[in-house]
Coordinates of C-alpha atoms and ligand atoms in Angstrom, one line a residue:
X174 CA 26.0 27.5 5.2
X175 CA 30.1 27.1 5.3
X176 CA 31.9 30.8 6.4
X177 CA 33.2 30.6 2.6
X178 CA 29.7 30.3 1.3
X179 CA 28.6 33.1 3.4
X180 CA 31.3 35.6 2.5
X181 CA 31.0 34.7 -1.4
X182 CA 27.8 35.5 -1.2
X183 CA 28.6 39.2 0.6
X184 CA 31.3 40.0 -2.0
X185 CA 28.7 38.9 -4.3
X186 CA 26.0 41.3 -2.7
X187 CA 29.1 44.5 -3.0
X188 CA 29.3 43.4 -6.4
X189 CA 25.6 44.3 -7.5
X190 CA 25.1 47.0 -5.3
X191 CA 28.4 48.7 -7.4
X192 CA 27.7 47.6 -10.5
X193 CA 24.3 49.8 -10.7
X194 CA 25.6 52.8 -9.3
X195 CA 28.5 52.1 -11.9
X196 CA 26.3 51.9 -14.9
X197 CA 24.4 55.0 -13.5
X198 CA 27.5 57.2 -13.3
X199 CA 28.4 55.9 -16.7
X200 CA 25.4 56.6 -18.4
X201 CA 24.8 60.0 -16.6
X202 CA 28.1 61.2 -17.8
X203 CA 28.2 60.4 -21.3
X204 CA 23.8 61.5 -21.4
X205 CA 25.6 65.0 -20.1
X206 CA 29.0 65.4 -21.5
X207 CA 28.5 63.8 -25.1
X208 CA 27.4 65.4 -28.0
X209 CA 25.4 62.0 -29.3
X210 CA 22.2 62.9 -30.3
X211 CA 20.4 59.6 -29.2
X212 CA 18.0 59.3 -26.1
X213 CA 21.0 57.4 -24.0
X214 CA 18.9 57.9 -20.9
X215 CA 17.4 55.1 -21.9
X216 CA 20.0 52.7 -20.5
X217 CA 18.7 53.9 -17.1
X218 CA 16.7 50.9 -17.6
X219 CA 19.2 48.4 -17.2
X220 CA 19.9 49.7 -13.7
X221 CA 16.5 49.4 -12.5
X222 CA 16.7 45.7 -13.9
X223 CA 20.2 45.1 -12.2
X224 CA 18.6 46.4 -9.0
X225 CA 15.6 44.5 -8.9
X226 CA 18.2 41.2 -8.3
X227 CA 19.1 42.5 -4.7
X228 CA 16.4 45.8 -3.7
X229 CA 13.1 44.9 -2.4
X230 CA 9.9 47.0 -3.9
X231 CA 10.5 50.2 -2.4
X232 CA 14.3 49.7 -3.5
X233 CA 13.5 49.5 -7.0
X234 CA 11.2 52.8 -7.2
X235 CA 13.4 54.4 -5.2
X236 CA 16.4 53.6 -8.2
X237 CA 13.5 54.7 -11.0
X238 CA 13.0 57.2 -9.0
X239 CA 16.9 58.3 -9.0
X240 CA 17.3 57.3 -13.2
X241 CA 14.5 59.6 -14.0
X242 CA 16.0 62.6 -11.5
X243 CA 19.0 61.8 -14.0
X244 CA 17.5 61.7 -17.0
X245 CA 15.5 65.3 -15.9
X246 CA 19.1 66.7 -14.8
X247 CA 21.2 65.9 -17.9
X248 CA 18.7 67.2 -19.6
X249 CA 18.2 70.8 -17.9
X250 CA 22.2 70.8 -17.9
X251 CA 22.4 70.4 -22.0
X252 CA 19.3 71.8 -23.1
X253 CA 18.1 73.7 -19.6
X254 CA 18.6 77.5 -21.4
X255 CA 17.3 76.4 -25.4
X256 CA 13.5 76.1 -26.5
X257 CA 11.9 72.6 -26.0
X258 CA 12.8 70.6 -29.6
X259 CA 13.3 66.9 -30.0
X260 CA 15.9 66.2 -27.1
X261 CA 12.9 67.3 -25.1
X262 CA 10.7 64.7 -26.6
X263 CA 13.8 62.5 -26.2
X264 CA 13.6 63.2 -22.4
X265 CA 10.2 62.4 -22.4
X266 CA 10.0 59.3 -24.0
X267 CA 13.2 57.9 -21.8
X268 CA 11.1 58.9 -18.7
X269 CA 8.2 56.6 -20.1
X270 CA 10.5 53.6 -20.8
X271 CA 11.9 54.1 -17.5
X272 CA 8.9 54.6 -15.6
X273 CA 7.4 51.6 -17.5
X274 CA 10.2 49.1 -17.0
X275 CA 10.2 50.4 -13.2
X276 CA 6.4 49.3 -12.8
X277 CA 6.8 45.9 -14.5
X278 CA 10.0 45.2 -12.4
X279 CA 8.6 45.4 -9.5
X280 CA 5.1 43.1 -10.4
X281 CA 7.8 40.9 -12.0
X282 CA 9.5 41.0 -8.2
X283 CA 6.2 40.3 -6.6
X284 CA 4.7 37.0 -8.7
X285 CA 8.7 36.0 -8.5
X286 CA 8.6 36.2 -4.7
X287 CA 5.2 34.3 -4.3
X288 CA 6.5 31.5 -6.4
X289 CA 9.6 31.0 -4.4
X290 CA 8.0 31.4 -1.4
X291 CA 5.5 28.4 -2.3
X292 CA 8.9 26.5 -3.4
X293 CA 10.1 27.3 -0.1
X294 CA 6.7 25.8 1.8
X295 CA 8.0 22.8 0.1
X296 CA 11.1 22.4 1.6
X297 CA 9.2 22.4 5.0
X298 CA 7.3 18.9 4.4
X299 CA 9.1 16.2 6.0
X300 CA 8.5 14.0 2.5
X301 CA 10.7 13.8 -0.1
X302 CA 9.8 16.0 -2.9
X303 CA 11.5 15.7 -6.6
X304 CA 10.8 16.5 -9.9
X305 CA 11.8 15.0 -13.1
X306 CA 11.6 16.3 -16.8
X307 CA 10.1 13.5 -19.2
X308 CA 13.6 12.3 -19.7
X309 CA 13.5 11.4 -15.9
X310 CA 16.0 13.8 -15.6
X311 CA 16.2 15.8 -11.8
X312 CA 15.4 19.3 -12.3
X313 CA 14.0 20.0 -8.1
X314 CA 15.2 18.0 -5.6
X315 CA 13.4 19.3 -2.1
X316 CA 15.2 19.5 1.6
X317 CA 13.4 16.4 2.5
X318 CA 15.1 14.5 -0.3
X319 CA 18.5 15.9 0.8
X320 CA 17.6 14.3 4.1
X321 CA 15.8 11.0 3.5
X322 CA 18.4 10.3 0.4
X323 CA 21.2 11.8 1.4
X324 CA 22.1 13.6 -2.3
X325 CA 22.6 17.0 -2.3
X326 CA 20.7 19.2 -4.1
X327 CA 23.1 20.3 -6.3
X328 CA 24.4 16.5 -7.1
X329 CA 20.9 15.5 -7.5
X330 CA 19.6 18.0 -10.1
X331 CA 20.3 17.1 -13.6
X332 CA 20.8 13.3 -12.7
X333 CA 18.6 10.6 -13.5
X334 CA 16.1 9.8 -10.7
X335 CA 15.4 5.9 -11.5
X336 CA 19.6 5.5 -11.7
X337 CA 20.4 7.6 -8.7
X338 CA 17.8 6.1 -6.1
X339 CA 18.2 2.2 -7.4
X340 CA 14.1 2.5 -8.1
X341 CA 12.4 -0.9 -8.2
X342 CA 9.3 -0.8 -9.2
X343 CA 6.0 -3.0 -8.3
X344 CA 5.0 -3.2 -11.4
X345 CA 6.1 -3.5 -15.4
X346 CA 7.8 0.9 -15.5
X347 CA 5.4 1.1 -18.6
X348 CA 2.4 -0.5 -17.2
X349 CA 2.7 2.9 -14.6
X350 CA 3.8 5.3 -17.3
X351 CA 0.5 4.6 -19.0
X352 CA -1.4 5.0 -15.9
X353 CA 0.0 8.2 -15.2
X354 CA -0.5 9.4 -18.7
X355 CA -4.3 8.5 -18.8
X356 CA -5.1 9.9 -15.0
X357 CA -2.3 12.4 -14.6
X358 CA -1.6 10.4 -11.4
X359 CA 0.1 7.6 -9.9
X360 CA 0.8 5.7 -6.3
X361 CA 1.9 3.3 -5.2
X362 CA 4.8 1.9 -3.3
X363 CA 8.6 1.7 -4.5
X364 CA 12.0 0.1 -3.4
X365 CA 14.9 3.1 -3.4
X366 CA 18.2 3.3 -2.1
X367 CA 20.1 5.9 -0.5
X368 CA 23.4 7.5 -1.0
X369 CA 24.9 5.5 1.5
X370 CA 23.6 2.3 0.5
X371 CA 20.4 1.4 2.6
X372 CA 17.4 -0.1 1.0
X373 CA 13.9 2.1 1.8
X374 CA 10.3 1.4 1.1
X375 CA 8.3 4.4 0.3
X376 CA 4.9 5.5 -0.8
X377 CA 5.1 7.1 -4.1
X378 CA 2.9 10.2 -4.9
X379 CA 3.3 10.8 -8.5
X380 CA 1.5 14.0 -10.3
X381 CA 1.6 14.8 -14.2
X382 CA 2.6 18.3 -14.9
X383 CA 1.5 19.5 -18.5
X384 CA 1.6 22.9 -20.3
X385 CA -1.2 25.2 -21.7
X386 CA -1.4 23.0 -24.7
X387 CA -1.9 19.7 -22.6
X388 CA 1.8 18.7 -23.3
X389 CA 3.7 16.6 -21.1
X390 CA 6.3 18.5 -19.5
X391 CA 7.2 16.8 -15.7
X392 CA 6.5 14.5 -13.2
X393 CA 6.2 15.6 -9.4
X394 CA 7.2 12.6 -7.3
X395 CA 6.6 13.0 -3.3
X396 CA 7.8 9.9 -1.5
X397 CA 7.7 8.9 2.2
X398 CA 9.7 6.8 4.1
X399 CA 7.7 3.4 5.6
X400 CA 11.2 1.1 5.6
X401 CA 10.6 0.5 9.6
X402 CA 6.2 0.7 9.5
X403 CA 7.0 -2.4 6.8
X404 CA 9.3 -3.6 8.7
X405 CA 6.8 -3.6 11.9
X406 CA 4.1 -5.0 9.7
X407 CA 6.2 -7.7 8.3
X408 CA 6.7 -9.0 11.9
X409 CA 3.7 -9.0 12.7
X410 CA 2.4 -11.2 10.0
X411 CA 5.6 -13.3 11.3
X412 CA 3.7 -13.5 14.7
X413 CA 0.1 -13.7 13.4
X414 CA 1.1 -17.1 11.4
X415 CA 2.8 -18.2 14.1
X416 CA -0.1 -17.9 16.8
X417 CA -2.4 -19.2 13.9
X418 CA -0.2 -22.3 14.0
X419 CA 0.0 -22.6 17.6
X420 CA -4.2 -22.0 17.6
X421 CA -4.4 -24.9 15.2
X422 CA -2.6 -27.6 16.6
X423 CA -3.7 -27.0 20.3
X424 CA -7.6 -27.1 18.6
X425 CA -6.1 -30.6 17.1
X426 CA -4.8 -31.1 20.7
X427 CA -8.4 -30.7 21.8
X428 CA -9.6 -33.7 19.2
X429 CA -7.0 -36.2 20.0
X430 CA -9.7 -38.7 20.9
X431 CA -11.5 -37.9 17.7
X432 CA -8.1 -38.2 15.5
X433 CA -7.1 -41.4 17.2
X434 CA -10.4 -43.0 16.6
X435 CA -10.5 -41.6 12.8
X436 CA -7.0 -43.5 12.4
X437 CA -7.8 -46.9 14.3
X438 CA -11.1 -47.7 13.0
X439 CA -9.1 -48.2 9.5
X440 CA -6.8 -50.2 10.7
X441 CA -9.1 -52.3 13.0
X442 CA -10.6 -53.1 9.1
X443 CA -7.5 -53.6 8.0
X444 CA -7.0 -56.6 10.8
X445 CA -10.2 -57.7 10.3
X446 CA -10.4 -58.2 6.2
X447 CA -6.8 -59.5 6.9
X448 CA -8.2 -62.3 8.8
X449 CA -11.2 -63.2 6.7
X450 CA -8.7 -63.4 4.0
X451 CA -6.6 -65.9 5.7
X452 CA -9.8 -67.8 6.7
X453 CA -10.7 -67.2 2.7
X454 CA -7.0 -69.0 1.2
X455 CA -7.2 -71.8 4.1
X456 CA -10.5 -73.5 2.6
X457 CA -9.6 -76.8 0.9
X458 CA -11.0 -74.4 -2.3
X459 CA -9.7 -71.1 -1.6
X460 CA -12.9 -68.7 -2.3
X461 CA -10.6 -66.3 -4.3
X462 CA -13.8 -64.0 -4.8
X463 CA -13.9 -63.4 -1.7
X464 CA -9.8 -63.0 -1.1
X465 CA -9.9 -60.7 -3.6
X466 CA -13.0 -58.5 -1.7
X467 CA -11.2 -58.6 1.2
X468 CA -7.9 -57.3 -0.3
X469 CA -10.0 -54.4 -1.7
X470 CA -11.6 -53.5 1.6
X471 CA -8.3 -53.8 3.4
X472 CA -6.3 -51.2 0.4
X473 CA -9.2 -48.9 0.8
X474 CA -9.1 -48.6 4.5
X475 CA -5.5 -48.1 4.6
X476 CA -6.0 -45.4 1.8
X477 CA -8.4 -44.0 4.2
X478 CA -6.0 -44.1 7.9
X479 CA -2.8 -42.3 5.4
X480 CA -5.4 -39.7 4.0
X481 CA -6.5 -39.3 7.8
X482 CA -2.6 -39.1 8.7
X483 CA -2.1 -36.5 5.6
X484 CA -4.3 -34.1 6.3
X485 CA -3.6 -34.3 9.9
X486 CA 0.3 -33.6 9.2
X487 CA -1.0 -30.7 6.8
X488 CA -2.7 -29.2 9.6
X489 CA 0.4 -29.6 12.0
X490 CA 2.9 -28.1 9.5
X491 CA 3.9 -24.7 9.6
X492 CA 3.6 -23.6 6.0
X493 CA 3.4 -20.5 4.2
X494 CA 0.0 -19.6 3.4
X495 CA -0.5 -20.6 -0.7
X496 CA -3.5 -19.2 -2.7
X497 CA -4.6 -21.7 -5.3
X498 CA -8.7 -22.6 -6.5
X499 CA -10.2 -24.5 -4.2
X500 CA -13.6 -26.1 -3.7
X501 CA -15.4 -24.9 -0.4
X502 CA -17.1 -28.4 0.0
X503 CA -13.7 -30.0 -0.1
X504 CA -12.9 -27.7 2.7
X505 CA -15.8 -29.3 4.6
X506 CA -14.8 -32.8 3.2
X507 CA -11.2 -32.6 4.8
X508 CA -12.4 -31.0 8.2
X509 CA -15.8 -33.6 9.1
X510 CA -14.0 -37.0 9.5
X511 CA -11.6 -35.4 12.4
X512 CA -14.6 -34.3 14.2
X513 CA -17.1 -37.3 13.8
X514 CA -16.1 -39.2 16.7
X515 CA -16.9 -35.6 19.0
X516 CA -20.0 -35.6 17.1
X517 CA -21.1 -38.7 17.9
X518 CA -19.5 -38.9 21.6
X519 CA -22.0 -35.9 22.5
X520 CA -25.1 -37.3 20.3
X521 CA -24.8 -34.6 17.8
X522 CA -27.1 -34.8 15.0
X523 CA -25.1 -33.5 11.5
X524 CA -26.8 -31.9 8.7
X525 CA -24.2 -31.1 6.1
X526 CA -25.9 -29.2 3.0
X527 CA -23.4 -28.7 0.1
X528 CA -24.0 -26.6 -3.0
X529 CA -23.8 -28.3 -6.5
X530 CA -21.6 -27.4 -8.6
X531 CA -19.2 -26.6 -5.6
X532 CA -18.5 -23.1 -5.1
X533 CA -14.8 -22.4 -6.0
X534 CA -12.6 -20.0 -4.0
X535 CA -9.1 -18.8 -4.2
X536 CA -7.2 -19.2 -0.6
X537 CA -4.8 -21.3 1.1
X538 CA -6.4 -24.7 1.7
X539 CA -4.7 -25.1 4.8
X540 CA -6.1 -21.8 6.7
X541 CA -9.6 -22.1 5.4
X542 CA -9.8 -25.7 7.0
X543 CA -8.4 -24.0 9.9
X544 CA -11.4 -21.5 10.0
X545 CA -13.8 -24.2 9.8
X546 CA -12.6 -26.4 12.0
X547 CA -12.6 -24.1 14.9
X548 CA -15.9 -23.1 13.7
X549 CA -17.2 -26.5 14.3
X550 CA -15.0 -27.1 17.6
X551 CA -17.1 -24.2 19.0
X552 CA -20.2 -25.5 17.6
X553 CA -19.9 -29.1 19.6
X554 CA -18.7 -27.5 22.5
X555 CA -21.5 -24.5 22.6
X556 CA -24.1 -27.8 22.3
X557 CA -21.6 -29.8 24.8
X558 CA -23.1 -27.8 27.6
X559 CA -26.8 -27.7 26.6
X560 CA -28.7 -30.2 28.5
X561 CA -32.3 -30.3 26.9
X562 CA -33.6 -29.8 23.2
X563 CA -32.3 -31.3 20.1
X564 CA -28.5 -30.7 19.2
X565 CA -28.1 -30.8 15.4
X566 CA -24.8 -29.2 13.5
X567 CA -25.4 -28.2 10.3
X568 CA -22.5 -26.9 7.7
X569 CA -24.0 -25.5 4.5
X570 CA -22.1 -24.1 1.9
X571 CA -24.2 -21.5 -1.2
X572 CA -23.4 -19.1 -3.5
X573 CA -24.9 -15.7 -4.0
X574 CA -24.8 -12.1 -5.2
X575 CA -24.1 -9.3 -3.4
X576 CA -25.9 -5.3 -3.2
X577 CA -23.0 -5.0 -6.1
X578 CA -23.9 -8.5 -8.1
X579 CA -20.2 -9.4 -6.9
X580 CA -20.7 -13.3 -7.0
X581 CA -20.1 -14.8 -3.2
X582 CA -19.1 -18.2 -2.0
X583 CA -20.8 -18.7 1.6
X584 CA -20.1 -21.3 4.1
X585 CA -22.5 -21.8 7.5
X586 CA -22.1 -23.6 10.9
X587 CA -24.8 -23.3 12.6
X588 CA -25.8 -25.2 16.3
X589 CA -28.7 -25.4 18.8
X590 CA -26.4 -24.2 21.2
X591 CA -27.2 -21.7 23.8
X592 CA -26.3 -19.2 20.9
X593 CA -24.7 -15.4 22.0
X594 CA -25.7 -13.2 24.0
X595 CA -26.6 -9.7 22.8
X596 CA -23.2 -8.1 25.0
X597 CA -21.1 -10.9 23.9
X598 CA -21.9 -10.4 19.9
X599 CA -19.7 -7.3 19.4
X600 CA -16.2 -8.7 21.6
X601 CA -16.6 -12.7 19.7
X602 CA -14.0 -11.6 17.0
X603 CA -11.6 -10.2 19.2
X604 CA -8.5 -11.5 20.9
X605 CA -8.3 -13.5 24.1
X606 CA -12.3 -12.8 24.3
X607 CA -13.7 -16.0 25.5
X608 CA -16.2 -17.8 28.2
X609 CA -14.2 -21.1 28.4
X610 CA -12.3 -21.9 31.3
X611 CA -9.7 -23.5 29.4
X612 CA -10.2 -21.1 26.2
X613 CA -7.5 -19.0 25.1
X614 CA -10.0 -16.8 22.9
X615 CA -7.9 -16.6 20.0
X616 CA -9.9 -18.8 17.3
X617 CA -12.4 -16.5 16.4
X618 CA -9.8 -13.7 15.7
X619 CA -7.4 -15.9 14.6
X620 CA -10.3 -17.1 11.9
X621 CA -11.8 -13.1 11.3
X622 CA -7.8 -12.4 10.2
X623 CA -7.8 -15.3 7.5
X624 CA -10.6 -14.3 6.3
X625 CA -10.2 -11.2 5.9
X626 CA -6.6 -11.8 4.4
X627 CA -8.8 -13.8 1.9
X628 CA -10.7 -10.6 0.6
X629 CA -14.2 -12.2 2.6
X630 CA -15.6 -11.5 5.6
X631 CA -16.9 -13.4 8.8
X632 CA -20.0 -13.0 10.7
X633 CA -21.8 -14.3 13.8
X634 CA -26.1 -14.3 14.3
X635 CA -28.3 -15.7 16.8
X636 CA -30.7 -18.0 15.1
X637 CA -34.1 -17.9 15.2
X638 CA -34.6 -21.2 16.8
X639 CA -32.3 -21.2 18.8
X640 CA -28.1 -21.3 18.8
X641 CA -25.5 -20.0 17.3
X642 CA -24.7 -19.3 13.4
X643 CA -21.3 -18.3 11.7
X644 CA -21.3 -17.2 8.3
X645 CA -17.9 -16.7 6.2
X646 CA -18.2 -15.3 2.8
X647 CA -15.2 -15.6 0.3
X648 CA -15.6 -13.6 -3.0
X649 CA -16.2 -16.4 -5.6
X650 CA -14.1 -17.6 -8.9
X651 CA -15.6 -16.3 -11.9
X652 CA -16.7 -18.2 -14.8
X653 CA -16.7 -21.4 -12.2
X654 CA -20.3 -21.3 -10.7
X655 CA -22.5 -18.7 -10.5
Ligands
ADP809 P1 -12.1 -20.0 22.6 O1 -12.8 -21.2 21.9 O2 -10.7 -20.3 23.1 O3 -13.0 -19.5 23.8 P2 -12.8 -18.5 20.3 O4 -12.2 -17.2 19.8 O5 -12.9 -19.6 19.4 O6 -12.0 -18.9 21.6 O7 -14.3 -18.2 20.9 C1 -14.5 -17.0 21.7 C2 -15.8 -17.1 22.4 O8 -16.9 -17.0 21.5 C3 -16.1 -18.4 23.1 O9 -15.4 -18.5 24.4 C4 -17.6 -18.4 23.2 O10 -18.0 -17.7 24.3 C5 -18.0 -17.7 22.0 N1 -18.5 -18.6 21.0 C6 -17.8 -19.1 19.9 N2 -18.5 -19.9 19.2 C7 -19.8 -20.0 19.8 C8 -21.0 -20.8 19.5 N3 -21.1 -21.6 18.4 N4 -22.0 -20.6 20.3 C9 -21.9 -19.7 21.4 N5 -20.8 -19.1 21.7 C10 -19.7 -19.2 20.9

């Protein structure tokens, strides 16, 4: 508080302690020297009113107290020596009204000091606290406000909240209205700015106040600052993507062979068709049949080395991640031809199982083959090490319901490798967890976060015969396949 402030508010203190014992005086002297026959002791009353603005409890009886002493003395000076008539009954019925309006002042004082004590509590909360009439006019505007906005109270009250704090909103302002007229409540998070100009993200806590008759009289808004936890989290989803990106092209890094066979044995057709198509035109009776068979063959296999090259540059980029429908067994289309050549370097056997009609998903096409293609990196290299028994991949994709009948896309790779060990099951998913001596042990987290991010979840079993299973489940399109 400025020194001005604080000697206003003394000279306003003198001012109501003076203008009681004023009024008192005043009415005292005309109750005793005045012929009026009224009861004029009445008026006592405003005094103890007055009071009550700057006396605590015992204050207040204390100047009933006095008014009635008054009231009894003016009396026994005017009438003290003549038998008791009507200014008697006057005298009486002034000490009841003052007596009475004494006793109601000071309950009035009580439930008035509760209520702005509990105003006061909510000064003490670090969030910002406001209230708006249903005009979205200010009428509270708490100390946490002052601080996180930087308004005043007294410049924020009587303002309009939405034009004052910049408000963006998530959603349509009416879509929210409605909400908090059919719940009475509303959260969510909300763009403001602040007096001096900086941009904040808070959490909005909004409560309906109504009136006796269910009316709609305010709206309690309590609002905390996240600006720097966004902020934070915003980085990190930087840094997530990023290490997803670096995860997926050193997995690529581990299929080079694969790759480069995928691309060359295309364009090793390509040669050859090329030369049977010279041989084809050099006949003394050029076998154009055959020219023209060759010339297919040769546009289908170059199709198939620049879809190769595609996908492979799709996997390199460093995109942001998209959500669009997508079919899970094109997922499994796009990731099998860059692993077949590992497959069939260590004699794996591949069972590939795909549901009909194709399970659709929303996601970003780009991460999901991501997920599956470490899935299936892992899968060679757990069978990579096994030296006995059968080694067989096999990639299923299903649909199912739920415990909720929520519809469920599921994809499976499972292997006869040497599965996981009971110690091992719980740390799989987390970061730099792995048993590879060239593993960085970011895959299987890298894949739990995408899938996740994709409103599914990822799991890993032992299988009963044997190996290793991973299950993902992605919540499936509706009205696609069921
Ligand atoms: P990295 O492959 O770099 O080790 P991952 O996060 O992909 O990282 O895998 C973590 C660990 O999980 C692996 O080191 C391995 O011990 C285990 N693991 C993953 N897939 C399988 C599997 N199919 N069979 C057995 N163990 C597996």
């Amino acid at each position: 508080m400025s020194n001005q402030t604080v000697a206003k508010t003394r000279s306003g203190a003198w001012f109501y302690a003076i203008l009681p014992l004023a009024v008192a005086s005043g009415i005292f002297f005309i109750d005793t020297f005045t012929k009026l026959d009224i009861a004029i002791a009445v008026l006592y009353v405003v005094v103890v009113l007055v009071s009550a603005g700057f006396l605590n409890r015992k204050g207040v009886l204390a100047v009933g107290g006095i008014c009635m002493f008054l009231a009894v003395l003016s009396y026994l000076i005017v009438h003290g020596n003549m038998e008791p008539g009507s200014p008697a009954i006057r005298c009486v019925i002034s000490l009841c009204v003052i007596a009475i309006t004494t006793f109601l002042t000071v309950t009035n004082q009580k439930a008035t000091q509760e209520l702005s004590s509990q105003a006061a509590l909510l000064d003490l909360t670090h969030d910002a606290i406001f209230v708006r009439d249903m005009h979205d006019v200010i009428t509270y505007w708490s100390a946490g406000a002052e601080e996180l906005y930087g308004w005043r109270r007294e410049e924020a009250i009587g303002r309009r909240a939405t034009e004052l704090l910049n408000t963006r909103f998530p959603i349509a302002r009416e879509a929210i209205d409605e909400q908090l007229r059919s719940t009475d409540r509303w959260q969510g998070e909300l763009g403001h700015r602040t007096r001096d100009g900086r941009e904040l993200t808070v959490t909005s806590r909004w409560s309906l106040q109504r009136d006796e008759r269910g009316r709609l009289v305010a709206t309690m808004e309590t609002n905390s600052d996240i600006t720097e936890h966004k902020r934070a989290e915003d980085q990190l989803h930087q840094a997530r993507s990023q290490l997803s990106h670096v995860n997926r092209v050193a997995t690529l890094g581990e299929l080079t062979a694969s790759i480069a066979h995928e691309v060359n044995q295309p364009l090793a057709a390509v040669v050859t068709n090329g030369e049977a198509c010279l041989r084809w035109l050099s006949r003394d009776e050029p076998e154009l049949g055959e020219v023209q068979l060759s010339v297919e063959r040769m546009i289908s296999n170059g199709r198939r080395a620049s879809e190769v090259v595609a996908r492979l540059r799709a996997l390199a980029r460093k995109d942001v991640p998209q959500r669009v429908e997508l079919d899970l067994n094109d997922i499994v289309d796009d990731v099998l031809p860059l692993v077949e050549r590992e497959i069939f370097r260590h004699r794996i056997k591949l069972v590939v199982d795909l549901a009909s009609p194709a399970p659709r998903v929303l996601g970003d096409r780009i991460q999901l083959q991501q997920v599956l293609l470490n899935l299936v990196v892992n899968a060679i290299q757990a069978m990579a090490t096994t030296r006995n028994g059968p080694r067989t991949l096999t990639v299923v994709s299903n649909t199912r319901l739920d415990d909720s009948g929520g519809k469920i896309a599921t994809l499976k790779v499972g292997d006869t490798g040497p599965g996981i060990a009971p110690e091992a099951a719980d740390r799989l998913f987390t970061a730099f967890y792995t048993t590879k001596t060239d593993g960085m042990g970011m895959g299987l987290s890298i894949c739990r976060s995408i899938i996740e991010a994709h409103g599914g979840r990822i799991a890993a079993a032992p299988r009963p015969e044997g190996g290793a299973c991973f299950v993902l489940e992605l919540p499936l399109l509706e009205g696609v396949h069921a």
